[in-house]
């Protein structure tokens, strides 16, 4: 992540409400300062309270079922990448609370990377039980953030093949991080 000069798409596993803070801290390790934007499910924008406020106001981009909104999202991502920002996309598409293994990924992040000729920076966060217990008697989780080698689109492949190539490499890296963690 330190060698990324322009914009990039960051992929990460999604297992809790606040693991994106770990991704934010990891993205700050880049030599050049990049703003981190997060793609979130549109329904999350309607949450109430502090969490809803944060989702609506902290560099989030809505993933919608509305075609018009998705076209705007696509244009926004292209513009943000041109301005050397990082975009966090959870390719698993949904949160699975405290799930520790890689899950099948959707194509969106990899399609956007190929379309914008930008790298994917895979991040995979592993969890381990600590010796401490939380208020409910469950072990407090300790996270390890694995920042894996950047994956660049292969210009010698068709767009579809390049997308699939990036997706497969991302999955391989995530499996590797899980086995190391």
mmCIF file of N, CA and C in Angstrom, residues 12-85:
data_model
loop_
_atom_site.group_PDB
_atom_site.id
_atom_site.type_symbol
_atom_site.label_atom_id
_atom_site.label_comp_id
_atom_site.label_asym_id
_atom_site.label_seq_id
_atom_site.Cartn_x
_atom_site.Cartn_y
_atom_site.Cartn_z
ATOM 1 N N UNK A 12 -11.787 -5.701 1.238
ATOM 2 C CA UNK A 12 -11.607 -6.247 2.580
ATOM 3 C C UNK A 12 -12.798 -7.120 2.932
ATOM 4 N N UNK A 13 -12.573 -8.029 3.853
ATOM 5 C CA UNK A 13 -13.675 -8.829 4.371
ATOM 6 C C UNK A 13 -14.515 -7.966 5.311
ATOM 7 N N UNK A 14 -15.798 -8.308 5.404
ATOM 8 C CA UNK A 14 -16.744 -7.481 6.170
ATOM 9 C C UNK A 14 -17.399 -8.355 7.228
ATOM 10 N N UNK A 15 -16.968 -8.180 8.490
ATOM 11 C CA UNK A 15 -17.455 -9.043 9.566
ATOM 12 C C UNK A 15 -17.972 -8.267 10.765
ATOM 13 N N UNK A 16 -17.938 -6.942 10.703
ATOM 14 C CA UNK A 16 -18.399 -6.148 11.842
ATOM 15 C C UNK A 16 -18.647 -4.715 11.436
ATOM 16 N N UNK A 17 -19.197 -3.949 12.351
ATOM 17 C CA UNK A 17 -19.567 -2.577 12.024
ATOM 18 C C UNK A 17 -18.363 -1.642 11.892
ATOM 19 N N UNK A 18 -17.289 -1.934 12.578
ATOM 20 C CA UNK A 18 -16.205 -0.965 12.650
ATOM 21 C C UNK A 18 -14.876 -1.440 12.071
ATOM 22 N N UNK A 19 -14.848 -2.564 11.361
ATOM 23 C CA UNK A 19 -13.558 -3.007 10.843
ATOM 24 C C UNK A 19 -13.025 -2.059 9.782
ATOM 25 N N UNK A 20 -13.888 -1.217 9.207
ATOM 26 C CA UNK A 20 -13.403 -0.242 8.225
ATOM 27 C C UNK A 20 -12.430 0.756 8.866
ATOM 28 N N UNK A 21 -12.487 0.921 10.184
ATOM 29 C CA UNK A 21 -11.508 1.783 10.862
ATOM 30 C C UNK A 21 -10.108 1.192 10.731
ATOM 31 N N UNK A 22 -10.009 -0.133 10.768
ATOM 32 C CA UNK A 22 -8.718 -0.785 10.562
ATOM 33 C C UNK A 22 -8.214 -0.550 9.143
ATOM 34 N N UNK A 23 -9.123 -0.591 8.177
ATOM 35 C CA UNK A 23 -8.749 -0.339 6.786
ATOM 36 C C UNK A 23 -8.307 1.114 6.635
ATOM 37 N N UNK A 24 -8.999 2.028 7.293
ATOM 38 C CA UNK A 24 -8.609 3.442 7.248
ATOM 39 C C UNK A 24 -7.198 3.622 7.800
ATOM 40 N N UNK A 25 -6.913 3.025 8.941
ATOM 41 C CA UNK A 25 -5.568 3.129 9.520
ATOM 42 C C UNK A 25 -4.524 2.517 8.584
ATOM 43 N N UNK A 26 -4.854 1.401 7.953
ATOM 44 C CA UNK A 26 -3.928 0.765 7.012
ATOM 45 C C UNK A 26 -3.696 1.668 5.801
ATOM 46 N N UNK A 27 -4.754 2.306 5.297
ATOM 47 C CA UNK A 27 -4.615 3.160 4.108
ATOM 48 C C UNK A 27 -3.752 4.382 4.403
ATOM 49 N N UNK A 28 -3.678 4.774 5.654
ATOM 50 C CA UNK A 28 -2.850 5.923 6.026
ATOM 51 C C UNK A 28 -1.366 5.581 5.997
ATOM 52 N N UNK A 29 -1.033 4.317 5.751
ATOM 53 C CA UNK A 29 0.364 3.901 5.635
ATOM 54 C C UNK A 29 0.947 4.233 4.263
ATOM 55 N N UNK A 30 0.097 4.614 3.314
ATOM 56 C CA UNK A 30 0.574 4.967 1.976
ATOM 57 C C UNK A 30 1.476 6.194 2.073
ATOM 58 N N UNK A 31 2.490 6.237 1.202
ATOM 59 C CA UNK A 31 3.421 7.382 1.216
ATOM 60 C C UNK A 31 2.682 8.677 0.917
ATOM 61 N N UNK A 32 1.837 8.634 -0.095
ATOM 62 C CA UNK A 32 1.034 9.801 -0.442
ATOM 63 C C UNK A 32 -0.277 9.685 0.315
ATOM 64 N N UNK A 33 -0.758 10.761 0.843
ATOM 65 C CA UNK A 33 -2.018 10.714 1.588
ATOM 66 C C UNK A 33 -3.191 10.615 0.613
ATOM 67 N N UNK A 34 -4.005 9.607 0.829
ATOM 68 C CA UNK A 34 -5.188 9.369 0.016
ATOM 69 C C UNK A 34 -6.408 9.465 0.934
ATOM 70 N N UNK A 35 -7.476 10.041 0.444
ATOM 71 C CA UNK A 35 -8.731 9.994 1.194
ATOM 72 C C UNK A 35 -9.355 8.625 0.950
ATOM 73 N N UNK A 36 -9.979 8.073 1.981
ATOM 74 C CA UNK A 36 -10.630 6.773 1.871
ATOM 75 C C UNK A 36 -12.134 6.970 1.822
ATOM 76 N N UNK A 37 -12.748 6.470 0.755
ATOM 77 C CA UNK A 37 -14.200 6.462 0.599
ATOM 78 C C UNK A 37 -14.672 5.023 0.725
ATOM 79 N N UNK A 38 -15.890 4.829 1.219
ATOM 80 C CA UNK A 38 -16.424 3.486 1.434
ATOM 81 C C UNK A 38 -17.744 3.323 0.682
ATOM 82 N N UNK A 39 -17.871 2.227 -0.042
ATOM 83 C CA UNK A 39 -19.132 1.893 -0.696
ATOM 84 C C UNK A 39 -19.969 1.133 0.324
ATOM 85 N N UNK A 40 -21.188 1.623 0.564
ATOM 86 C CA UNK A 40 -22.077 0.987 1.541
ATOM 87 C C UNK A 40 -23.446 0.747 0.919
ATOM 88 N N UNK A 41 -24.111 -0.250 1.433
ATOM 89 C CA UNK A 41 -25.456 -0.579 0.972
ATOM 90 C C UNK A 41 -26.372 0.619 1.225
ATOM 91 N N UNK A 42 -27.157 0.960 0.226
ATOM 92 C CA UNK A 42 -28.025 2.130 0.294
ATOM 93 C C UNK A 42 -28.938 2.125 1.524
ATOM 94 N N UNK A 43 -29.434 0.964 1.908
ATOM 95 C CA UNK A 43 -30.326 0.875 3.060
ATOM 96 C C UNK A 43 -29.679 1.346 4.355
ATOM 97 N N UNK A 44 -28.342 1.277 4.418
ATOM 98 C CA UNK A 44 -27.640 1.735 5.617
ATOM 99 C C UNK A 44 -27.772 3.235 5.834
ATOM 100 N N UNK A 45 -28.070 3.975 4.775
ATOM 101 C CA UNK A 45 -28.206 5.425 4.894
ATOM 102 C C UNK A 45 -29.441 5.810 5.702
ATOM 103 N N UNK A 46 -30.347 4.876 5.891
ATOM 104 C CA UNK A 46 -31.590 5.163 6.617
ATOM 105 C C UNK A 46 -31.518 4.747 8.082
ATOM 106 N N UNK A 47 -30.352 4.276 8.518
ATOM 107 C CA UNK A 47 -30.198 3.926 9.929
ATOM 108 C C UNK A 47 -30.286 5.201 10.769
ATOM 109 N N UNK A 48 -30.768 5.062 11.972
ATOM 110 C CA UNK A 48 -30.907 6.212 12.849
ATOM 111 C C UNK A 48 -29.720 6.284 13.816
ATOM 112 N N UNK A 49 -29.670 7.335 14.581
ATOM 113 C CA UNK A 49 -28.656 7.489 15.614
ATOM 114 C C UNK A 49 -27.292 7.846 15.070
ATOM 115 N N UNK A 50 -26.306 7.715 15.935
ATOM 116 C CA UNK A 50 -24.935 8.088 15.597
ATOM 117 C C UNK A 50 -24.398 7.267 14.428
ATOM 118 N N UNK A 51 -24.676 5.963 14.440
ATOM 119 C CA UNK A 51 -24.164 5.101 13.376
ATOM 120 C C UNK A 51 -24.736 5.528 12.021
ATOM 121 N N UNK A 52 -26.028 5.831 11.964
ATOM 122 C CA UNK A 52 -26.634 6.320 10.732
ATOM 123 C C UNK A 52 -26.019 7.642 10.282
ATOM 124 N N UNK A 53 -25.784 8.531 11.228
ATOM 125 C CA UNK A 53 -25.153 9.812 10.913
ATOM 126 C C UNK A 53 -23.779 9.591 10.287
ATOM 127 N N UNK A 54 -22.980 8.705 10.888
ATOM 128 C CA UNK A 54 -21.647 8.421 10.362
ATOM 129 C C UNK A 54 -21.719 7.832 8.957
ATOM 130 N N UNK A 55 -22.668 6.931 8.746
ATOM 131 C CA UNK A 55 -22.806 6.315 7.419
ATOM 132 C C UNK A 55 -23.181 7.333 6.351
ATOM 133 N N UNK A 56 -23.950 8.317 6.723
ATOM 134 C CA UNK A 56 -24.371 9.332 5.746
ATOM 135 C C UNK A 56 -23.322 10.422 5.521
ATOM 136 N N UNK A 57 -22.399 10.592 6.443
ATOM 137 C CA UNK A 57 -21.550 11.782 6.399
ATOM 138 C C UNK A 57 -20.043 11.540 6.410
ATOM 139 N N UNK A 58 -19.600 10.329 6.350
ATOM 140 C CA UNK A 58 -18.159 10.052 6.444
ATOM 141 C C UNK A 58 -17.627 9.386 5.184
ATOM 142 N N UNK A 59 -17.647 10.122 4.099
ATOM 143 C CA UNK A 59 -17.102 9.665 2.810
ATOM 144 C C UNK A 59 -17.656 8.306 2.399
ATOM 145 N N UNK A 60 -18.968 8.193 2.393
ATOM 146 C CA UNK A 60 -19.603 6.952 1.964
ATOM 147 C C UNK A 60 -20.291 7.161 0.624
ATOM 148 N N UNK A 61 -20.352 6.099 -0.141
ATOM 149 C CA UNK A 61 -20.969 6.091 -1.466
ATOM 150 C C UNK A 61 -22.043 5.011 -1.475
ATOM 151 N N UNK A 62 -23.280 5.350 -1.897
ATOM 152 C CA UNK A 62 -24.376 4.378 -1.810
ATOM 153 C C UNK A 62 -24.370 3.353 -2.946
ATOM 154 N N UNK A 63 -24.432 2.081 -2.573
ATOM 155 C CA UNK A 63 -24.641 0.993 -3.525
ATOM 156 C C UNK A 63 -26.142 0.771 -3.585
ATOM 157 N N UNK A 64 -26.734 1.038 -4.714
ATOM 158 C CA UNK A 64 -28.189 1.105 -4.832
ATOM 159 C C UNK A 64 -28.730 0.056 -5.799
ATOM 160 N N UNK A 65 -30.012 -0.178 -5.710
ATOM 161 C CA UNK A 65 -30.688 -1.024 -6.699
ATOM 162 C C UNK A 65 -31.260 -0.157 -7.826
ATOM 163 N N UNK A 66 -31.177 1.158 -7.682
ATOM 164 C CA UNK A 66 -31.689 2.094 -8.682
ATOM 165 C C UNK A 66 -30.617 2.320 -9.751
ATOM 166 N N UNK A 67 -30.956 2.061 -11.015
ATOM 167 C CA UNK A 67 -30.004 2.163 -12.120
ATOM 168 C C UNK A 67 -29.430 3.575 -12.248
ATOM 169 N N UNK A 68 -30.262 4.593 -12.096
ATOM 170 C CA UNK A 68 -29.805 5.985 -12.200
ATOM 171 C C UNK A 68 -28.766 6.298 -11.112
ATOM 172 N N UNK A 69 -29.035 5.847 -9.903
ATOM 173 C CA UNK A 69 -28.105 6.066 -8.789
ATOM 174 C C UNK A 69 -26.806 5.299 -9.022
ATOM 175 N N UNK A 70 -26.892 4.096 -9.590
ATOM 176 C CA UNK A 70 -25.691 3.297 -9.855
ATOM 177 C C UNK A 70 -24.816 3.952 -10.928
ATOM 178 N N UNK A 71 -25.437 4.590 -11.915
ATOM 179 C CA UNK A 71 -24.656 5.317 -12.921
ATOM 180 C C UNK A 71 -23.900 6.471 -12.268
ATOM 181 N N UNK A 72 -24.552 7.154 -11.333
ATOM 182 C CA UNK A 72 -23.882 8.241 -10.609
ATOM 183 C C UNK A 72 -22.747 7.702 -9.740
ATOM 184 N N UNK A 73 -22.972 6.554 -9.121
ATOM 185 C CA UNK A 73 -21.930 5.929 -8.314
ATOM 186 C C UNK A 73 -20.725 5.595 -9.179
ATOM 187 N N UNK A 74 -20.969 5.011 -10.342
ATOM 188 C CA UNK A 74 -19.899 4.634 -11.260
ATOM 189 C C UNK A 74 -19.081 5.865 -11.670
ATOM 190 N N UNK A 75 -19.762 6.949 -12.005
ATOM 191 C CA UNK A 75 -19.074 8.190 -12.383
ATOM 192 C C UNK A 75 -18.300 8.770 -11.196
ATOM 193 N N UNK A 76 -18.888 8.709 -10.024
ATOM 194 C CA UNK A 76 -18.228 9.231 -8.824
ATOM 195 C C UNK A 76 -16.957 8.449 -8.512
ATOM 196 N N UNK A 77 -17.031 7.135 -8.615
ATOM 197 C CA UNK A 77 -15.853 6.309 -8.343
ATOM 198 C C UNK A 77 -14.744 6.630 -9.334
ATOM 199 N N UNK A 78 -15.089 6.769 -10.613
ATOM 200 C CA UNK A 78 -14.082 7.120 -11.615
ATOM 201 C C UNK A 78 -13.425 8.449 -11.277
ATOM 202 N N UNK A 79 -14.209 9.434 -10.913
ATOM 203 C CA UNK A 79 -13.678 10.760 -10.576
ATOM 204 C C UNK A 79 -12.806 10.701 -9.317
ATOM 205 N N UNK A 80 -13.249 9.985 -8.311
ATOM 206 C CA UNK A 80 -12.470 9.875 -7.074
ATOM 207 C C UNK A 80 -11.143 9.157 -7.306
ATOM 208 N N UNK A 81 -11.138 8.131 -8.142
ATOM 209 C CA UNK A 81 -9.899 7.420 -8.456
ATOM 210 C C UNK A 81 -8.938 8.322 -9.230
ATOM 211 N N UNK A 82 -9.464 9.136 -10.139
ATOM 212 C CA UNK A 82 -8.624 10.085 -10.896
ATOM 213 C C UNK A 82 -7.955 11.079 -9.961
ATOM 214 N N UNK A 83 -8.595 11.353 -8.835
ATOM 215 C CA UNK A 83 -8.044 12.300 -7.850
ATOM 216 C C UNK A 83 -7.200 11.584 -6.794
ATOM 217 N N UNK A 84 -6.773 10.358 -7.114
ATOM 218 C CA UNK A 84 -5.847 9.574 -6.276
ATOM 219 C C UNK A 84 -6.425 9.166 -4.928
ATOM 220 N N UNK A 85 -7.708 8.949 -4.853
ATOM 221 C CA UNK A 85 -8.334 8.489 -3.622
ATOM 222 C C UNK A 85 -8.388 6.969 -3.586
#
